[in-house]
CSV table of C-alpha atoms in Angstrom, one decimal:
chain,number,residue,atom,x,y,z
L,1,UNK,CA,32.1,0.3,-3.6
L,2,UNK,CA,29.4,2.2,-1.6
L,3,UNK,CA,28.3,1.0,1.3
L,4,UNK,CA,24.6,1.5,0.9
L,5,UNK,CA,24.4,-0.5,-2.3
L,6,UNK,CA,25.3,-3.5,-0.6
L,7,UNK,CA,23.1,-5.9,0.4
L,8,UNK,CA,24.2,-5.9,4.8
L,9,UNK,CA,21.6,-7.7,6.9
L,10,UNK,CA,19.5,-9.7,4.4
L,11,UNK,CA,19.0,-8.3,1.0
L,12,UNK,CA,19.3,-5.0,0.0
L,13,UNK,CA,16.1,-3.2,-1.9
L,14,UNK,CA,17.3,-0.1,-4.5
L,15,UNK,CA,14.8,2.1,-5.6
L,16,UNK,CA,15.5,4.9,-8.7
L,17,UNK,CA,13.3,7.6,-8.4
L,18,UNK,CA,13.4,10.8,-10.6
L,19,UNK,CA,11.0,12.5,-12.9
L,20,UNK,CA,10.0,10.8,-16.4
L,21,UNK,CA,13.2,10.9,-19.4
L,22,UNK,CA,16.0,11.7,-17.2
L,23,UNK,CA,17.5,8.6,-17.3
L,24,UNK,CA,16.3,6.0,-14.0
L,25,UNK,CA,16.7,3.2,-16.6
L,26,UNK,CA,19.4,3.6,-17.9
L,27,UNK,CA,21.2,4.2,-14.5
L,28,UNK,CA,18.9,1.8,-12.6
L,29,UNK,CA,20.4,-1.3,-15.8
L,30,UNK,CA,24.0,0.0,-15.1
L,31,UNK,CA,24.1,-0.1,-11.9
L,32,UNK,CA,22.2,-4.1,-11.7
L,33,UNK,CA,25.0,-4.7,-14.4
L,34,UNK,CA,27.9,-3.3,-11.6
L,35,UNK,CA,26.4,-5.4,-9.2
L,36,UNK,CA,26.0,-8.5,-10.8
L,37,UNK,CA,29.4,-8.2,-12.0
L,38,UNK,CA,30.7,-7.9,-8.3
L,39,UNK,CA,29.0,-11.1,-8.2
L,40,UNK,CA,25.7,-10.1,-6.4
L,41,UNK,CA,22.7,-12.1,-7.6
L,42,UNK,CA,20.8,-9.1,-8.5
L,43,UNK,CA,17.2,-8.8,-9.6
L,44,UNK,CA,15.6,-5.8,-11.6
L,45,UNK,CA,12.2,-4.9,-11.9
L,46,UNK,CA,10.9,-2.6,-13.7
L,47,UNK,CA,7.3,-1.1,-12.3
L,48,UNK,CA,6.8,1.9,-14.6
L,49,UNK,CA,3.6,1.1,-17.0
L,50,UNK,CA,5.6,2.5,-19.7
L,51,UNK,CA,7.9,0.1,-20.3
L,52,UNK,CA,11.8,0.2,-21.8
L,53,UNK,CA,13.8,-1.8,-18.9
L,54,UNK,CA,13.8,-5.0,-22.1
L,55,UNK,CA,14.8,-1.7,-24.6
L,56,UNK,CA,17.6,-1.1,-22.1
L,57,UNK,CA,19.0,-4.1,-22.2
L,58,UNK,CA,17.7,-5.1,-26.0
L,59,UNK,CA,15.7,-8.0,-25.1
L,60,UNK,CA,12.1,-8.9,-24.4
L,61,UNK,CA,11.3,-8.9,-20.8
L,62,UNK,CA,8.2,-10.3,-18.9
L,63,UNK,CA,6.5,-10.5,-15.5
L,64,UNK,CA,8.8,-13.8,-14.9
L,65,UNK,CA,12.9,-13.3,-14.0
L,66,UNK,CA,14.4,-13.2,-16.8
L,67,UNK,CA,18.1,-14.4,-17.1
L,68,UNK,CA,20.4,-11.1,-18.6
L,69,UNK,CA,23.8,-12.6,-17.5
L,70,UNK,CA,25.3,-14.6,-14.9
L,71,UNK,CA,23.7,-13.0,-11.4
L,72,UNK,CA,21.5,-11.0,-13.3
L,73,UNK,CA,18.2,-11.2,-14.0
L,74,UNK,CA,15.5,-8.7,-15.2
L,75,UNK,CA,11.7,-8.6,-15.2
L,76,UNK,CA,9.0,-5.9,-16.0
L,77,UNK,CA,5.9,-5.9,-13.9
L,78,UNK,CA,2.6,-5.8,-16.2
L,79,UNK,CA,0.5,-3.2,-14.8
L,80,UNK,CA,-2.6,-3.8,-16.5
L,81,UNK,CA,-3.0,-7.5,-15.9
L,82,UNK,CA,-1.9,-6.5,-11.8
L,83,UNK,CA,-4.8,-4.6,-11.7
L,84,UNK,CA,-7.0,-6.9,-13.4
L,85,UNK,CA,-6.0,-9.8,-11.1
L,86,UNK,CA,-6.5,-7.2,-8.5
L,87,UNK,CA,-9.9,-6.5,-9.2
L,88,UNK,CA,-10.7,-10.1,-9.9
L,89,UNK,CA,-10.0,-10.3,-6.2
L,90,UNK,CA,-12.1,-7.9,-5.3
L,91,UNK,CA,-14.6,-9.0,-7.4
L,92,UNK,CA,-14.9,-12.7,-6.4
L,93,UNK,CA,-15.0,-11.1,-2.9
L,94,UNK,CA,-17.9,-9.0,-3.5
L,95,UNK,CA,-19.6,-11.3,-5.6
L,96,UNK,CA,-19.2,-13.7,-2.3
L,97,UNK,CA,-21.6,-11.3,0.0
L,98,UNK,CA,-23.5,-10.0,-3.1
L,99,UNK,CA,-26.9,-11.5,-1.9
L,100,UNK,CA,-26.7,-9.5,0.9
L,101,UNK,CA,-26.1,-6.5,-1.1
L,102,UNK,CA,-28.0,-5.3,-3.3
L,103,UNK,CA,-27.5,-1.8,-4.1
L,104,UNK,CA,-24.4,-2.3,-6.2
L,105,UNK,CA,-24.6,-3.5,-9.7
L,106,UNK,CA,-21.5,-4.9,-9.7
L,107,UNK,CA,-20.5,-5.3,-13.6
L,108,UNK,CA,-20.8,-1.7,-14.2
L,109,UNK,CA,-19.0,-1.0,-11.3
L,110,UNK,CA,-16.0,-2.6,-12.4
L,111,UNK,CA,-16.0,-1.6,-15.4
L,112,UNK,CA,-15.3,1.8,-13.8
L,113,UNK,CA,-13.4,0.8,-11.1
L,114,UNK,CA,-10.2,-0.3,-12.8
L,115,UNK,CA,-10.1,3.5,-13.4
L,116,UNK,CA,-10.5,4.8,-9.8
L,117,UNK,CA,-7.8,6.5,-8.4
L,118,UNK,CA,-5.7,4.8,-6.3
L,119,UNK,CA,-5.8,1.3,-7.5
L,120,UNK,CA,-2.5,1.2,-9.6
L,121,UNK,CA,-1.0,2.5,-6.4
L,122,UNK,CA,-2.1,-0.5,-4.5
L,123,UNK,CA,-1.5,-2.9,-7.2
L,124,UNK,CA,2.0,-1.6,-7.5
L,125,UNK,CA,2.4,-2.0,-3.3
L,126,UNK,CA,1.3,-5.6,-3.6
L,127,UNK,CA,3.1,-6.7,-6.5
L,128,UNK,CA,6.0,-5.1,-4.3
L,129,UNK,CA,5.2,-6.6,-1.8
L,130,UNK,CA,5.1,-10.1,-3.5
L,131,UNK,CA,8.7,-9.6,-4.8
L,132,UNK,CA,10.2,-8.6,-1.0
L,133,UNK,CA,8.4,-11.9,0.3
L,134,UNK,CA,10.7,-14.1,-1.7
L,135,UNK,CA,13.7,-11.4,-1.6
L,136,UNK,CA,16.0,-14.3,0.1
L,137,UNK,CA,16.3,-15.4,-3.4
L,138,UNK,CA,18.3,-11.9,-4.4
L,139,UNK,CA,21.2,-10.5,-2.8
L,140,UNK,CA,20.4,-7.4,-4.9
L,141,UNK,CA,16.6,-6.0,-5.6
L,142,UNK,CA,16.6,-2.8,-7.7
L,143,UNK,CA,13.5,-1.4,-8.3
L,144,UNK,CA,13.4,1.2,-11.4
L,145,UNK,CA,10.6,2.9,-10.7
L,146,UNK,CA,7.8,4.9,-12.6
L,147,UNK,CA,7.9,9.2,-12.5
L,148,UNK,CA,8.5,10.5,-9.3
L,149,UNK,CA,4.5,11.5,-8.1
L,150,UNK,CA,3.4,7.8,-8.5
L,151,UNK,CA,6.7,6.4,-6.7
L,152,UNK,CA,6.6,8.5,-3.8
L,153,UNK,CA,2.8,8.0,-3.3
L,154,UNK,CA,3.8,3.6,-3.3
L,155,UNK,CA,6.5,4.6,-0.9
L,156,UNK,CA,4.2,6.7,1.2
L,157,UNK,CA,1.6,3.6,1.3
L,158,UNK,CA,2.6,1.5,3.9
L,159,UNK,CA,2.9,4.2,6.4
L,160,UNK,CA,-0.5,5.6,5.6
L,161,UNK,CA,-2.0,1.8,5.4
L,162,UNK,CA,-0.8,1.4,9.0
L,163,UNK,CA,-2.4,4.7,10.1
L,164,UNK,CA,-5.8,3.3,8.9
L,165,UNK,CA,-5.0,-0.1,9.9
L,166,UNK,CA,-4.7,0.7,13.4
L,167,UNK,CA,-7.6,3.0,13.8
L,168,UNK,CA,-9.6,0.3,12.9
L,169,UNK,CA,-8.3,-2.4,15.1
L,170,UNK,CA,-9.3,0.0,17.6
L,171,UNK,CA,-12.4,0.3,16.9
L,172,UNK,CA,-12.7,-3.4,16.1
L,173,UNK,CA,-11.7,-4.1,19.4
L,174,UNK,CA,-14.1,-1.9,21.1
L,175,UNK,CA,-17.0,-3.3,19.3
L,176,UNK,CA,-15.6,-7.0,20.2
L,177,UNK,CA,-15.6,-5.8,24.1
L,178,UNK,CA,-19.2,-4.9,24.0
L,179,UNK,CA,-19.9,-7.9,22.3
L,180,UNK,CA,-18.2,-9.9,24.8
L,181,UNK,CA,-19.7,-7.7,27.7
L,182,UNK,CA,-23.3,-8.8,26.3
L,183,UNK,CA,-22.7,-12.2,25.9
L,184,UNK,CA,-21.4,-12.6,29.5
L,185,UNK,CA,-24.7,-11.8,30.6
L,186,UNK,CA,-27.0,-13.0,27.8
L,187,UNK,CA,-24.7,-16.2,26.6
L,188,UNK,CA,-23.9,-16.9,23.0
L,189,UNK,CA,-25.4,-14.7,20.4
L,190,UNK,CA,-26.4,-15.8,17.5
L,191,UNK,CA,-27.6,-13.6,14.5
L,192,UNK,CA,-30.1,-13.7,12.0
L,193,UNK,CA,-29.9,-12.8,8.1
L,194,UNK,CA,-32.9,-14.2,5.9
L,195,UNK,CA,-32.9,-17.6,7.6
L,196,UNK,CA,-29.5,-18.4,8.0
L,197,UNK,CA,-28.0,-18.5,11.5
L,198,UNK,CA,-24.1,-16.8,12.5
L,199,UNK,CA,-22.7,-16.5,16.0
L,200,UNK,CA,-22.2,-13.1,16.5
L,201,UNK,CA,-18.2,-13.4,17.3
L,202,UNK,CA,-16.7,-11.7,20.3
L,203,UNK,CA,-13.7,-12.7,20.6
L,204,UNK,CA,-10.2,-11.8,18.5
L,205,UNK,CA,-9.0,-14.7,17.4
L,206,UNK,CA,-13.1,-16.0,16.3
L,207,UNK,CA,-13.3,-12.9,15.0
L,208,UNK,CA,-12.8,-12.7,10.8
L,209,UNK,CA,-12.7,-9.4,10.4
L,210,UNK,CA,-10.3,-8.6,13.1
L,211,UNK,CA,-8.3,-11.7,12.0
L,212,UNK,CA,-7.5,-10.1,8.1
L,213,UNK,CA,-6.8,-6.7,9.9
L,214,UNK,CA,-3.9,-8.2,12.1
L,215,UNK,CA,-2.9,-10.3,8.9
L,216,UNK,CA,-2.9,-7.1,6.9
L,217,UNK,CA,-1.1,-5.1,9.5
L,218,UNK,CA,1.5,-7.8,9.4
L,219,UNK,CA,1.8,-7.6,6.0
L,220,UNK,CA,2.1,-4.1,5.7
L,221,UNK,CA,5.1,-3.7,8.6
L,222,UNK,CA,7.1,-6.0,6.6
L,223,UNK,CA,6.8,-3.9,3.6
L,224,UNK,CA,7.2,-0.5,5.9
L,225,UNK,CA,10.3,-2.6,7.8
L,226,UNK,CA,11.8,-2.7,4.8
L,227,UNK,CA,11.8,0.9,2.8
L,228,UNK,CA,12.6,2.4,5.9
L,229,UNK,CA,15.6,0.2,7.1
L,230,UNK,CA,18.7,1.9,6.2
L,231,UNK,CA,20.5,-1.6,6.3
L,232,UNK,CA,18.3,-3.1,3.8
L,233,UNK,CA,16.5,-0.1,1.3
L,234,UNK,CA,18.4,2.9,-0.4
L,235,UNK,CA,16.7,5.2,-3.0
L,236,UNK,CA,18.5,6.7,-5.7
L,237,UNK,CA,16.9,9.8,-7.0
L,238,UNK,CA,18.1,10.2,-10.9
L,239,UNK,CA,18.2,14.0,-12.3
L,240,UNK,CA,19.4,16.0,-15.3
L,241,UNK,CA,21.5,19.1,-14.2
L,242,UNK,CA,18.3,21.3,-14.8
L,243,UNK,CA,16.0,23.2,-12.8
L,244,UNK,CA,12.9,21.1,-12.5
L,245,UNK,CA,14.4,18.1,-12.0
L,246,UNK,CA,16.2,19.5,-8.8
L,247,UNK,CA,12.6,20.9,-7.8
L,248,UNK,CA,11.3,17.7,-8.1
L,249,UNK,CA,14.0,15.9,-6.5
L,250,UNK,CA,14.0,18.1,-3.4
L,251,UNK,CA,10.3,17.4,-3.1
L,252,UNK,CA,11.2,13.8,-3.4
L,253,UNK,CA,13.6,14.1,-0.5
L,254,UNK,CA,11.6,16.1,1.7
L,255,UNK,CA,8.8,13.5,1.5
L,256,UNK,CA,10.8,10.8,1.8
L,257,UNK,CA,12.7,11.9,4.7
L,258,UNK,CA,9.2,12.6,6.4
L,259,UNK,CA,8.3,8.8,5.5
L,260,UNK,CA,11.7,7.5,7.3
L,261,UNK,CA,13.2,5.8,3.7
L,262,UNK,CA,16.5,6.5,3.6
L,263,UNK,CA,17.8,8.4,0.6
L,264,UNK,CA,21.1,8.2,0.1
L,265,UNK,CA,22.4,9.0,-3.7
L,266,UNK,CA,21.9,11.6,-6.3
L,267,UNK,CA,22.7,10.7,-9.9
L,268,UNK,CA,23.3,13.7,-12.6
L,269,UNK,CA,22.8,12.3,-15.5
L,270,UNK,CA,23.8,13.6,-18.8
L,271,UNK,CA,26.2,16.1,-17.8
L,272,UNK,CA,27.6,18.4,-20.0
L,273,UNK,CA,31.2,17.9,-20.2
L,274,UNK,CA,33.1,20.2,-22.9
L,275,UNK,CA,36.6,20.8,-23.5
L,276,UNK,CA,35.9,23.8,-26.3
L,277,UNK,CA,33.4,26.1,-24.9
L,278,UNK,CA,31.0,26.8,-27.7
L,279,UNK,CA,29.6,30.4,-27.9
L,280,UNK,CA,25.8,28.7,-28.5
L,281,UNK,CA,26.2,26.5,-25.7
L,282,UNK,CA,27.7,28.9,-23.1
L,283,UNK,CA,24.2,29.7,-21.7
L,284,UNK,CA,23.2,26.5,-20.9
L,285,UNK,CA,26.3,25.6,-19.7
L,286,UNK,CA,26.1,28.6,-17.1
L,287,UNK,CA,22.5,27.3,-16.4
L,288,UNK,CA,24.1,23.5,-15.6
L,289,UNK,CA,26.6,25.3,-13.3
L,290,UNK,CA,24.1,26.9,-11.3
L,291,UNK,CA,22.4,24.0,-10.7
L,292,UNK,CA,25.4,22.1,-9.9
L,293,UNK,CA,26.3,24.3,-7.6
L,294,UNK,CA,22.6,24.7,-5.9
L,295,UNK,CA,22.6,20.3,-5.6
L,296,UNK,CA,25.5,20.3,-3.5
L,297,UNK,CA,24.2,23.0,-1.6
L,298,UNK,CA,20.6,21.3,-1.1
L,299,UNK,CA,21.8,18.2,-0.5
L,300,UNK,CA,24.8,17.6,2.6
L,301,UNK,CA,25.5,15.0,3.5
L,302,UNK,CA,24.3,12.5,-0.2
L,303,UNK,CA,26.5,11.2,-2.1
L,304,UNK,CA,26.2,12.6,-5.5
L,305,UNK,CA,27.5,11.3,-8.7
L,306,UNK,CA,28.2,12.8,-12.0
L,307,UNK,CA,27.5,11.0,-14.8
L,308,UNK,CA,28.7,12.9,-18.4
L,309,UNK,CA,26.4,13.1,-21.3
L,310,UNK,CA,28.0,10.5,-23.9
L,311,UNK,CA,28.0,11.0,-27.5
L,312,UNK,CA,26.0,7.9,-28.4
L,313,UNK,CA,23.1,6.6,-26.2
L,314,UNK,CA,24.4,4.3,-23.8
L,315,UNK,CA,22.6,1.0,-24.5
L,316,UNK,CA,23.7,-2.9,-24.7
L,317,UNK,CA,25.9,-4.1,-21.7
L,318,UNK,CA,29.2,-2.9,-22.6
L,319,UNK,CA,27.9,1.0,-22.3
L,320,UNK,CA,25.7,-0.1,-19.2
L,321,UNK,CA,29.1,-1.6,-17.3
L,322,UNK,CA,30.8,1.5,-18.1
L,323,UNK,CA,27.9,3.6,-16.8
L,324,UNK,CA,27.4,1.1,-13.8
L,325,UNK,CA,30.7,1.3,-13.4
L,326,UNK,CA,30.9,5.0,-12.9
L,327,UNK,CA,27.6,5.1,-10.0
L,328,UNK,CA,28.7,1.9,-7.9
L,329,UNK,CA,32.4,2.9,-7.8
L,330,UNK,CA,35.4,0.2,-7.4
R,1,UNK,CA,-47.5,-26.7,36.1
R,2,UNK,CA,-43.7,-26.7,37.0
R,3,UNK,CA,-42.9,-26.4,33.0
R,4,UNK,CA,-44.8,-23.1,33.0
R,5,UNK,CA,-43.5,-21.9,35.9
R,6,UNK,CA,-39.9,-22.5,34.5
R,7,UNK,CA,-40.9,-20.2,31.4
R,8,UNK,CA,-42.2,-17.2,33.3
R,9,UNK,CA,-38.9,-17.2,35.2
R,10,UNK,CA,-37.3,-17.8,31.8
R,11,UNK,CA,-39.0,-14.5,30.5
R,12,UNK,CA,-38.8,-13.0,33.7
R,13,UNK,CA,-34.6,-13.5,33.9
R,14,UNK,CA,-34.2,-12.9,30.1
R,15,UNK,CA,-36.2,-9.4,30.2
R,16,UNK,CA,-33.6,-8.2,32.7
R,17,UNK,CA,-30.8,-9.6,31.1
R,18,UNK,CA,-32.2,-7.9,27.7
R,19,UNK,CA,-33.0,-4.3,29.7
R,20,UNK,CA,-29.1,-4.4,31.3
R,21,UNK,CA,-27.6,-4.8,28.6
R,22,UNK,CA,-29.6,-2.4,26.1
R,23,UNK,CA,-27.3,0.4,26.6
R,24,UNK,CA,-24.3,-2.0,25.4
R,25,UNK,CA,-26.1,-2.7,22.8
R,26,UNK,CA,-27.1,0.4,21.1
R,27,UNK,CA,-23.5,1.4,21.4
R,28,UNK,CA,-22.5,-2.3,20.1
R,29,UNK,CA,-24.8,-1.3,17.2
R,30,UNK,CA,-23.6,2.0,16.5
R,31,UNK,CA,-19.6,1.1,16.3
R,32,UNK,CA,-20.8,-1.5,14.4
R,33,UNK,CA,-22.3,1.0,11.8
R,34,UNK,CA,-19.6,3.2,12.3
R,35,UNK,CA,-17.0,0.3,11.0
R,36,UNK,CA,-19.4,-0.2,7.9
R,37,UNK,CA,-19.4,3.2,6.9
R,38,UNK,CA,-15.7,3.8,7.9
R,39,UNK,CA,-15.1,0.6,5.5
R,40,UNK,CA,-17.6,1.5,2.7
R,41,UNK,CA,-16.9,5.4,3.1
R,42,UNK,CA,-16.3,6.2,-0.8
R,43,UNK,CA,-19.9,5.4,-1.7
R,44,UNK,CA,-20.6,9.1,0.5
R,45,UNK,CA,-17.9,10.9,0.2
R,46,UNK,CA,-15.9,10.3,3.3
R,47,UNK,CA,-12.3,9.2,2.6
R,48,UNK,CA,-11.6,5.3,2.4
R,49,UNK,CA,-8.8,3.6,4.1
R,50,UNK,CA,-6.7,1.9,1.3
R,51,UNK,CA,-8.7,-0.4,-1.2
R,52,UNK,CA,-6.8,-3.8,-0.4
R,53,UNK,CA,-7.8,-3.8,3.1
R,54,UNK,CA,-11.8,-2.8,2.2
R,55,UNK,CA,-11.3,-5.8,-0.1
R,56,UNK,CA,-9.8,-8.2,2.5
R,57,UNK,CA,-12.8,-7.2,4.9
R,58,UNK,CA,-15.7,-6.9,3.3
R,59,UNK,CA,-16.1,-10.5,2.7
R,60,UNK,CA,-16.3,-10.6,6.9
R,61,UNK,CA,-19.1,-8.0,7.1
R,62,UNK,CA,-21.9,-8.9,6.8
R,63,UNK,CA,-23.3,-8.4,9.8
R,64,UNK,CA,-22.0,-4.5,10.1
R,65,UNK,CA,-23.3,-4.1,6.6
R,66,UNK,CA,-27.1,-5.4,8.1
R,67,UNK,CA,-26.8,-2.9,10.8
R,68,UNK,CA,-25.5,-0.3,8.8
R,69,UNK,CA,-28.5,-0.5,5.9
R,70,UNK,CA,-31.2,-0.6,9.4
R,71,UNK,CA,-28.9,2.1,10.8
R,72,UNK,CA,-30.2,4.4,7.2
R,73,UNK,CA,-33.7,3.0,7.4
R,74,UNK,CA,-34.3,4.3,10.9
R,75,UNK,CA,-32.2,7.4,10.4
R,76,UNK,CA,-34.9,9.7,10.5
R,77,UNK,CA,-36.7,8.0,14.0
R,78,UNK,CA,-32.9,7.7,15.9
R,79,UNK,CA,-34.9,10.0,18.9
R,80,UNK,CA,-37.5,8.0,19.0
R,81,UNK,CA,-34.8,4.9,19.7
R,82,UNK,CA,-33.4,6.9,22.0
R,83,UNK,CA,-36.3,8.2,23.5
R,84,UNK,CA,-37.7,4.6,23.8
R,85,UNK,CA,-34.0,3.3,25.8
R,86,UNK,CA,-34.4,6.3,28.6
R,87,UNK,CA,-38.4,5.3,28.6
R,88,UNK,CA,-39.5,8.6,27.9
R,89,UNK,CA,-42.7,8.4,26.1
């Protein structure tokens, strides 16, 4: 079995990337099946909005673990109510300082808001997030992921968070040294908004705001510690043996590799395998050959994995263990 | 007589303590601004760091968010503040 599929120092975190109907489902199910079936305790989540992990495996699915077979369980995050809880949040935050604002009529602004871009990127990081926290309950966290663009922008997150993060605990800090700079000559300050009284903080640890950015920094590196610790993340990038996918995957790769997350697999899915050559067929099957040949040249050095087009649609477990069986190796 | 005495030195102390420190201050006040607008960017345009961390912060700012809306009000007179800390009238 491939090293990189299992779990080495705590658990190990799978992510299928690959563009939309090429098959990250239905590889991202066979291959929880494989590993269950080595006896992992695997968990799958599914975090595209458009849902058909439960069609997969032919059984309803919610944002709660759901039991498929023994060591494996399966869940599909609900977008829309992430981002409502989200903005709830944000909301009950806002609404907390509102009397101090008043420029923002904050109904409306919602309304809109859920809309924004951005926030199903964030809602997808923190649900993420969420499930890593408790990942000492999995040996085995597979995450089948939506279309490529929306993917690598959640992986990119943390990184970029960071960025921002410390810029301003930078500039948080140089505020709280002129703060503290006054006060050592003028004593406590305190400060005055209509008629109620604050001490002006001055130092980090009294300090609120710098208190949620080193919380949030935390956060964040445990996420970013994760994706991009070769021991504990792999992503599997899922393709047809046709042009754009390969485009799209080599953009994948090349962005990912910039971020630090390892990538370590190419699946082909749907390969066409034929022993008769049909006349109608022969020029796709010259086009498949090209880009078979153009993968393993793109890519040294990942393992890549064939997986033949079957005559039926490989659904139910049976199909999925054959398939699984096929990716994960014996 | 001593009581009075004790306040004039009081003013006296605390109008020097206020003048050495008023340079701190206005650059106090303006990272303070900066921070608000940094956080609360998207309302003009400028690029906002990512929304979870806005949302974790805002709750804490109330104070930047004070000096941020005087910061707008007094935009237009910013020499005059100037102006006023180098005492050139």
């Amino acid at each position: 079995m491939k090293e990189y599929l299992k779990p080495k120092s705590g658990f190990r975190t799978i992510f299928f990337i690959g563009k939309g109907g090429v098959g990250k489902t239905t590889s991202s199910a066979a291959v929880s099946i494989a590993l269950a079936k080595k006896g992992y305790n695997t968990l799958i989540v599914s975090t595209d909005p458009a849902h058909n992990l439960g069609d997969v495996f032919m059984v309803k699915l919610n944002d709660k673990p759901k039991k498929i077979m023994k060591n494996l369980y399966a869940m599909e995050l609900d977008m829309e109510k992430l981002i409502k809880n989200y903005l709830r949040h944000l909301e009950a935050n806002l609404k907390h300082m509102y009397r101090y604002l008043t420029v923002i009529n904050l109904e409306k602004y919602f309304e809109v808001l859920s809309f924004s871009p951005g926030i199903e990127e964030y809602a997808t990081l923190e649900a993420i997030r969420e499930i890593l926290q408790e990942g000492e309950k999995w040996d085995v966290i597979i995450f089948d992921t939506p279309p490529t663009g929306l993917t690598l922008r959640v992986l990119a997150l943390p990184e970029i968070a960071l960025i921002w993060t410390d810029k301003l605990i930078d500039l948080r800090r140089k505020i709280l040294d002129r703060r503290k700079a006054i006060e050592k000559i003028q004593g406590e300050r305190k400060f005055v908004i209509d008629g109620e009284e604050y001490k002006l903080p001055s130092d980090e640890k009294e300090d609120a705001v710098m208190r949620e950015l080193l919380a949030y920094k935390k956060e964040i590196e445990f996420v970013r510690e994760i994706v991009t610790n070769k021991d504990r993340t792999s992503v599997v990038a899922v393709m047809n043996p046709e042009m754009l996918p390969l485009y799209e995957t080599k953009r994948a790769y090349d962005s990912l590799r910039k971020f630090k997350i390892p990538f370590n697999m190419i699946v082909i899915n749907k390969v066409i395998e034929l022993e008769e050559m049909h006349p109608k067929l022969k020029v796709r099957m010259e086009a498949q050959e090209r880009v078979l040949k153009e993968i393993e040249k793109e890519f040294k050095g990942i393992d890549i994995v064939r997986v033949p087009m079957f005559e039926e649609e490989p659904r139910g477990l049976e199909w999925l263990e054959k398939v699984g069986g096929l990716i994960v190796g014996s | 007589m001593f009581e009075e005495l004790k306040k004039f030195l009081k003013g006296f102390f605390g109008s020097f303590k206020a003048r050495s420190t008023e340079y701190i201050e206005f650059e106090e006040r303006e990272l303070e601004n900066v921070f608000a607008l940094v956080l609360m960017g998207s309302f003009v345009g400028i690029p906002s760091p990512p929304t979870t961390l806005v949302m974790r912060l805002m709750p804490h700012m109330v104070r930047e968010i004070y000096v941020m809306q005087r910061r707008a009000t007094d935009m237009d007179d910013i020499f005059g503040e100037i102006a006023s800390m180098f005492e050139i009238t």
